[in-house]
Every structure is written in structure tokens, then in C-alpha cells.
mmCIF file of C-alpha atoms and ligand atoms in Angstrom:
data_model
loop_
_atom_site.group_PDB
_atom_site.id
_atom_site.type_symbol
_atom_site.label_atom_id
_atom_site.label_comp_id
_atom_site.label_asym_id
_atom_site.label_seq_id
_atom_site.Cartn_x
_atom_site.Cartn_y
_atom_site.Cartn_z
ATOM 1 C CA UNK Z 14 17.574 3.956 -9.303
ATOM 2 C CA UNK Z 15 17.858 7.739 -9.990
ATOM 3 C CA UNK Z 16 16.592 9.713 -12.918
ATOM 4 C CA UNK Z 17 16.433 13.056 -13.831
ATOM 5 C CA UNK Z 18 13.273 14.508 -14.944
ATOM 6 C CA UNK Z 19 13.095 17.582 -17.233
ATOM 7 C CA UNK Z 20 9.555 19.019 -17.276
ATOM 8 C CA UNK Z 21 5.965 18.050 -15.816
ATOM 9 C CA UNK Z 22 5.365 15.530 -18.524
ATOM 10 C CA UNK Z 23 8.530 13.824 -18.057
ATOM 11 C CA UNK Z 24 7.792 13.010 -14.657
ATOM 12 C CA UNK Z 25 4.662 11.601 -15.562
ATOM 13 C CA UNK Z 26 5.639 9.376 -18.264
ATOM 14 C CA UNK Z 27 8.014 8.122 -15.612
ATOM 15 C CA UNK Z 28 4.935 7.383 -13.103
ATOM 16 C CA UNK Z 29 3.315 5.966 -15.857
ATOM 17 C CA UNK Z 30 6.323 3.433 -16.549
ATOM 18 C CA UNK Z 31 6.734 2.849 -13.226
ATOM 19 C CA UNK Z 32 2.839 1.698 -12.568
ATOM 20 C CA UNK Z 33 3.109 -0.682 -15.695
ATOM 21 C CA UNK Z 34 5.494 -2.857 -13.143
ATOM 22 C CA UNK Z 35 3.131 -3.126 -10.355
ATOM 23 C CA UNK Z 36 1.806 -6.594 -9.541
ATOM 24 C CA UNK Z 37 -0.637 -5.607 -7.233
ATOM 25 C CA UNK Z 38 -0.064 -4.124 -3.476
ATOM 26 C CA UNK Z 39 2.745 -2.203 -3.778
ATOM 27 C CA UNK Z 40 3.274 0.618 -1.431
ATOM 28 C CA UNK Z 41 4.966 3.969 -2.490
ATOM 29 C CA UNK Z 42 6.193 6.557 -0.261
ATOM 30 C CA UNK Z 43 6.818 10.006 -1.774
ATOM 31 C CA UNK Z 44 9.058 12.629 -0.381
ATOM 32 C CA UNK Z 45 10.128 16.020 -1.915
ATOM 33 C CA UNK Z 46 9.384 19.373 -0.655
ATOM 34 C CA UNK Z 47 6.238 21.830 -1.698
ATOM 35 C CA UNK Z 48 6.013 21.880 -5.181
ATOM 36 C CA UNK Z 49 8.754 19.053 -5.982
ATOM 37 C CA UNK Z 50 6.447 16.704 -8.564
ATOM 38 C CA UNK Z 51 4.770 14.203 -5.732
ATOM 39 C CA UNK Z 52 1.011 14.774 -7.628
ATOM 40 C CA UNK Z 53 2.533 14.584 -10.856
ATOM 41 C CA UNK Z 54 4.230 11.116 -10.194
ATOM 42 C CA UNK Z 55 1.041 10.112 -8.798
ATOM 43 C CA UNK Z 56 -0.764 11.270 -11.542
ATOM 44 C CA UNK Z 57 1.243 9.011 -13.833
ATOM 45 C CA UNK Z 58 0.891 6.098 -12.135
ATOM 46 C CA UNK Z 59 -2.947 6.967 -12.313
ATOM 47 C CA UNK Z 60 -2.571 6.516 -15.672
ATOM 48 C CA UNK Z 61 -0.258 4.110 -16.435
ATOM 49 C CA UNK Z 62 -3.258 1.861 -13.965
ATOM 50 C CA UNK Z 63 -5.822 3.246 -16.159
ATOM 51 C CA UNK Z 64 -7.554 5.343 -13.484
ATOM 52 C CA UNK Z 65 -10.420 7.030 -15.516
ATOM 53 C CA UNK Z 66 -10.821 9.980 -13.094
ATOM 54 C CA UNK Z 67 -8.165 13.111 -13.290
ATOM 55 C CA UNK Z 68 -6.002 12.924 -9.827
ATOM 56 C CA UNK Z 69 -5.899 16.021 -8.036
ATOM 57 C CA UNK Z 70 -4.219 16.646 -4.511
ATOM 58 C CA UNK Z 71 -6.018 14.772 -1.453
ATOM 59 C CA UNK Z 72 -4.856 17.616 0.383
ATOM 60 C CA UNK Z 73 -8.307 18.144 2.414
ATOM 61 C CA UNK Z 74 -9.493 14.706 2.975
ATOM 62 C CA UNK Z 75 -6.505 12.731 3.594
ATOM 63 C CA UNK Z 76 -6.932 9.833 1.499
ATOM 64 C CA UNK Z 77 -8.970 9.929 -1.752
ATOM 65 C CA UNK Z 78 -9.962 6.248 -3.764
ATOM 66 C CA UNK Z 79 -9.704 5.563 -7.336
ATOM 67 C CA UNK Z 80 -11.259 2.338 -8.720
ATOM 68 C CA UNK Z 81 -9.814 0.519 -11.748
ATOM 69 C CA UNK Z 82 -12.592 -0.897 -13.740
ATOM 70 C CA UNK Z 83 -10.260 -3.285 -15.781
ATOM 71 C CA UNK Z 84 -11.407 -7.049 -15.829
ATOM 72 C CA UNK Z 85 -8.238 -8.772 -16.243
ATOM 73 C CA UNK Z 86 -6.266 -6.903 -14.183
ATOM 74 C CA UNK Z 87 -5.253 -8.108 -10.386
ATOM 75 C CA UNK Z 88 -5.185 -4.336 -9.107
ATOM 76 C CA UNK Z 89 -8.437 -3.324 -8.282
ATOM 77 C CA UNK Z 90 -7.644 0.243 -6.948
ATOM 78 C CA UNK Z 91 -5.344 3.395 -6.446
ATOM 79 C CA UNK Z 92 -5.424 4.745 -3.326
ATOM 80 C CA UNK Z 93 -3.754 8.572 -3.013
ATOM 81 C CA UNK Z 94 -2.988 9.567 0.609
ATOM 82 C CA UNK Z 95 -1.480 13.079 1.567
ATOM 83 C CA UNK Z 96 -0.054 12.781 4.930
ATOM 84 C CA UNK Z 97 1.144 16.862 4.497
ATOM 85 C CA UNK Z 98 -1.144 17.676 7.828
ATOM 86 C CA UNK Z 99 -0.163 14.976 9.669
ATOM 87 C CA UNK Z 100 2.720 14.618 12.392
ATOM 88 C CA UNK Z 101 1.846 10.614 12.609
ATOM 89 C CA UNK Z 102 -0.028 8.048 10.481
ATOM 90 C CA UNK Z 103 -2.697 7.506 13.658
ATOM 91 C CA UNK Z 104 -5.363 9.616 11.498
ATOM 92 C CA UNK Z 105 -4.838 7.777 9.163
ATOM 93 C CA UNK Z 106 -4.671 4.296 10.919
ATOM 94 C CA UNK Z 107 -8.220 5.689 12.304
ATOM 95 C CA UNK Z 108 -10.087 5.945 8.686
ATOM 96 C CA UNK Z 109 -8.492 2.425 7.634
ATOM 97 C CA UNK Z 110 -5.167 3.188 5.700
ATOM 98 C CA UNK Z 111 -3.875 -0.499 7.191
ATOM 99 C CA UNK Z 112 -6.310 -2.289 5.634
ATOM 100 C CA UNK Z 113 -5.726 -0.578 2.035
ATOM 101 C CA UNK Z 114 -1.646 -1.155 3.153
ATOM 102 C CA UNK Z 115 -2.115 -5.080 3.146
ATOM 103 C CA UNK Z 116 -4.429 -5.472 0.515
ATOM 104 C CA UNK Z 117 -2.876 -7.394 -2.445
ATOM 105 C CA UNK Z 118 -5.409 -5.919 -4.851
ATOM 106 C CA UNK Z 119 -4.757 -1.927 -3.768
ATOM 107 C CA UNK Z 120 -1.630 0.303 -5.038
ATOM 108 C CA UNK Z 121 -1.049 2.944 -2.262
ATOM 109 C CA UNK Z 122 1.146 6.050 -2.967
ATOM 110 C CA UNK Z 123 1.584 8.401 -0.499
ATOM 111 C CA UNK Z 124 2.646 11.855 -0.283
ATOM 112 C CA UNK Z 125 5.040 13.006 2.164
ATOM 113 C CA UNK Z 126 5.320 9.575 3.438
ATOM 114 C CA UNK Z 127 8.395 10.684 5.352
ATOM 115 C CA UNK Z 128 5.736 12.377 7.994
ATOM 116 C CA UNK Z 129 4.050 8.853 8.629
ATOM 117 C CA UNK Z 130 6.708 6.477 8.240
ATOM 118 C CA UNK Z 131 6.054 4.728 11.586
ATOM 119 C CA UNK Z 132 3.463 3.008 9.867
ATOM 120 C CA UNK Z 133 4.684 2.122 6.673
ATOM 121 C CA UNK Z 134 5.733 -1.268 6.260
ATOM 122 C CA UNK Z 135 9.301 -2.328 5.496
ATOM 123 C CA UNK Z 136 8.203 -3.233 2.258
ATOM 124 C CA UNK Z 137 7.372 0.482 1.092
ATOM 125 C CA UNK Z 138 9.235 1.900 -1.748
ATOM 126 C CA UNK Z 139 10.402 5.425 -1.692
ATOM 127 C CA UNK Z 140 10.853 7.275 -4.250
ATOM 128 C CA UNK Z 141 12.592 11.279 -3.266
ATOM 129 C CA UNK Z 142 11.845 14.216 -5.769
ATOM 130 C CA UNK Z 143 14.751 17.036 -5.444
ATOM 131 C CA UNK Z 144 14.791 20.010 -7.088
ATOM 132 C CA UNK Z 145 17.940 21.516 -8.926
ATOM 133 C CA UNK Z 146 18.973 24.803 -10.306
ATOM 134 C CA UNK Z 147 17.558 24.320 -13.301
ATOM 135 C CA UNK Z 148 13.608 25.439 -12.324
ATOM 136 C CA UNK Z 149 11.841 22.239 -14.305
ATOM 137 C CA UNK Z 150 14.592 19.509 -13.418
ATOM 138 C CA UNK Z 151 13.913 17.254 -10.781
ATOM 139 C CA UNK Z 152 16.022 14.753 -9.777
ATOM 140 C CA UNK Z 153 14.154 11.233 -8.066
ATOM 141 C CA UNK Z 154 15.284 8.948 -6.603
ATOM 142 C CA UNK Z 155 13.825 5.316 -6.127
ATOM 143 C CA UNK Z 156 14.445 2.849 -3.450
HETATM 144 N N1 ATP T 8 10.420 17.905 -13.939
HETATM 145 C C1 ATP T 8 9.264 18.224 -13.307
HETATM 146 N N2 ATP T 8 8.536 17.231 -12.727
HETATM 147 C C2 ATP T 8 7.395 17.530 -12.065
HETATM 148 N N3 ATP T 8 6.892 18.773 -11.901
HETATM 149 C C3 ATP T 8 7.581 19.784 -12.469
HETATM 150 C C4 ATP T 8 8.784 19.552 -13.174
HETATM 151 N N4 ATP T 8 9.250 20.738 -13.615
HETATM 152 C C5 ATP T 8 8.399 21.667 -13.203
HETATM 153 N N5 ATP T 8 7.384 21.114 -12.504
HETATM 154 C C6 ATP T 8 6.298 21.880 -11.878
HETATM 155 O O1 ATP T 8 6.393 21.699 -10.467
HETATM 156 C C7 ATP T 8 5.094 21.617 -9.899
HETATM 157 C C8 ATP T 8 4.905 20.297 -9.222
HETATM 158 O O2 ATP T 8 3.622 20.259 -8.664
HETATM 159 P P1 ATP T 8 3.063 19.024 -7.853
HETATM 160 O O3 ATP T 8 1.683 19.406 -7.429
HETATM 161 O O4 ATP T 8 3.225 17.767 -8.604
HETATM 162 O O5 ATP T 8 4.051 19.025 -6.597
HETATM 163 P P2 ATP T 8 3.835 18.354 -5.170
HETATM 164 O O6 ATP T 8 5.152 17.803 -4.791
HETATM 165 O O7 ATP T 8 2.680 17.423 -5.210
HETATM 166 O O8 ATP T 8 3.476 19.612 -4.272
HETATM 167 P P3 ATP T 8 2.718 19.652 -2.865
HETATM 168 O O9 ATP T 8 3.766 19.436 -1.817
HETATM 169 O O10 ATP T 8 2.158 21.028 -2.806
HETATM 170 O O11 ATP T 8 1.672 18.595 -2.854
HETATM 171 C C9 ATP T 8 4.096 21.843 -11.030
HETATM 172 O O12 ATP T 8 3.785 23.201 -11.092
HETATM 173 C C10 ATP T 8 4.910 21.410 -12.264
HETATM 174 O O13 ATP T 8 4.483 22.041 -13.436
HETATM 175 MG MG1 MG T 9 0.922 17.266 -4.085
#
């Protein structure tokens, strides 16, 4: 699936569609340079879960936790990982990231998942954010 994105808001409508899909342990990998939209999807698919806090980079700690306080709903949490620092997911494997990975109940999305792929799961969907010429176009790409 590719669509092109047109400004900030478009690409968070887009996370927010995408999230409304999610049965419960899905796994998303984002890739796309400095600055490509990977906080903005996420913060879309914070909201399309209902995640009451605002989302802001995980930058500094790695992995950051959102609960979802819905009853009815199967997903019980977002989890928001930025593997920017990292060269391999073996940080992350050491705080727990695994258990969050196989948990039916927990939506993982990743940033710059490309830098920690050895321990993503087949499974994992990616989803690339390119730039274009046009400065608030994005082009992203999901598979
Ligand atoms: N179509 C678009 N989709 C998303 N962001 C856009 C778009 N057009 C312009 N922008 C701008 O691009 C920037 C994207 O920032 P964002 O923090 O989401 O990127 P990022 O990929 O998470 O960066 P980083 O690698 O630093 O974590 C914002 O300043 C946003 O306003
Ligand atoms: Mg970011």
C-alpha cells in the first residue's frame, strides 16, 4: 500500500485510520530519515487507540508506555520504542521489548526499526516515510 501524505495532519489521520484496524499485537516498524513523519504516524495511531496522554519522541529512554483505559477493547497498551541510538535491539531485548513483542494485548511501533530488525519478528509491518520535493509531501509506504 502506498499513499502520499500532504501535511502533518494528513499523516496523522492516516495513523489514526490505520490503528482503527488493529486487533491487538500488531508490530510496526517505522523507517524514514530525521524529520520524515515517524512521531507523527505514531501519534495517530495514539489516537486512533485512544491514548489519553500527548506522544512525544522516546528519544531518551528508549521505550516509553501508554495505557489504554478502554473496557471493551482487547488492546490494552501502546508501546513507542525509538531504536535511533541503537546499532542492535540487545538494549532493548535487556529492558523487556520481547515480552511487549508477543503480547496479544500490546501494539508496538517502532521508530527506525530498520536499526533493530534482527529482532523483529517476521510478522512486523513496515511502513517507510520518504520525503519528496515538495517540503510537506511524504510519500509511505506500507508492507
Ligand atoms: N506530510 C507530512 N507528514 C508528516 N510530517 C510532516 C509532513 N509535512 C511536513 N511535516 C513536518 O515534518 C516533521 C516530522 O516530524 P516527526 O517528529 O514526525 O519526524 P520523525 O521522523 O519522527 O523525526 P525523528 O527522526 O527526528 O524522530 C514535522 O516538523 C512536521 O510538521
Ligand atoms: Mg521521531
Amino acid at each position: 500500500m502506498k499513499i502520499t501524505t500532504h501535511s502533518e495532519k494528513q499523516t496523522i489521520n492516516l495513523g489514526q485510520k490505520l490503528a482503527q484496524n488493529f486487533e491487538g499485537g500488531e508490530i510496526i516498524g517505522l523507517v524514514g530519515e530525521l524529520g520524515a513523519g515517524k512521531t507523527n504516524l505514531i501519534k495517530g495511531i495514539g489516537q486512533g487507540l485512544g491514548v489519553k496522554q500527548t506522544i512525544t519522541s522516546p528519544t531518551f529512554v528508549l521505550m516509553k508506555v501508554y495505557p489504554l483505559k478502554s473496557l471493551n477493547s482487547k488492546i490494552k497498551r501502546l508501546v513507542h520504542v525509538d531504536a535511533y541510538r541503537l546499532k542492535t535491539g540487545q538494549d532493548l531485548i535487556a529492558i523487556g521489548l520481547q515480552d511487549y513483542l508477543k503480547n496479544s494485548e500490546t501494539i508496538t511501533v517502532i521508530e527506525w526499526a530498520n536499526k533493530i530488525k534482527n529482532i523483529l519478528p517476521k510478522k512486523t509491518i513496515f511502513a517507510k516515510i520518504e520525503f519528496t520535493n515538495k517540503p510537506n509531501q511524504r510519500i509511505i509506504k506500507i508492507e
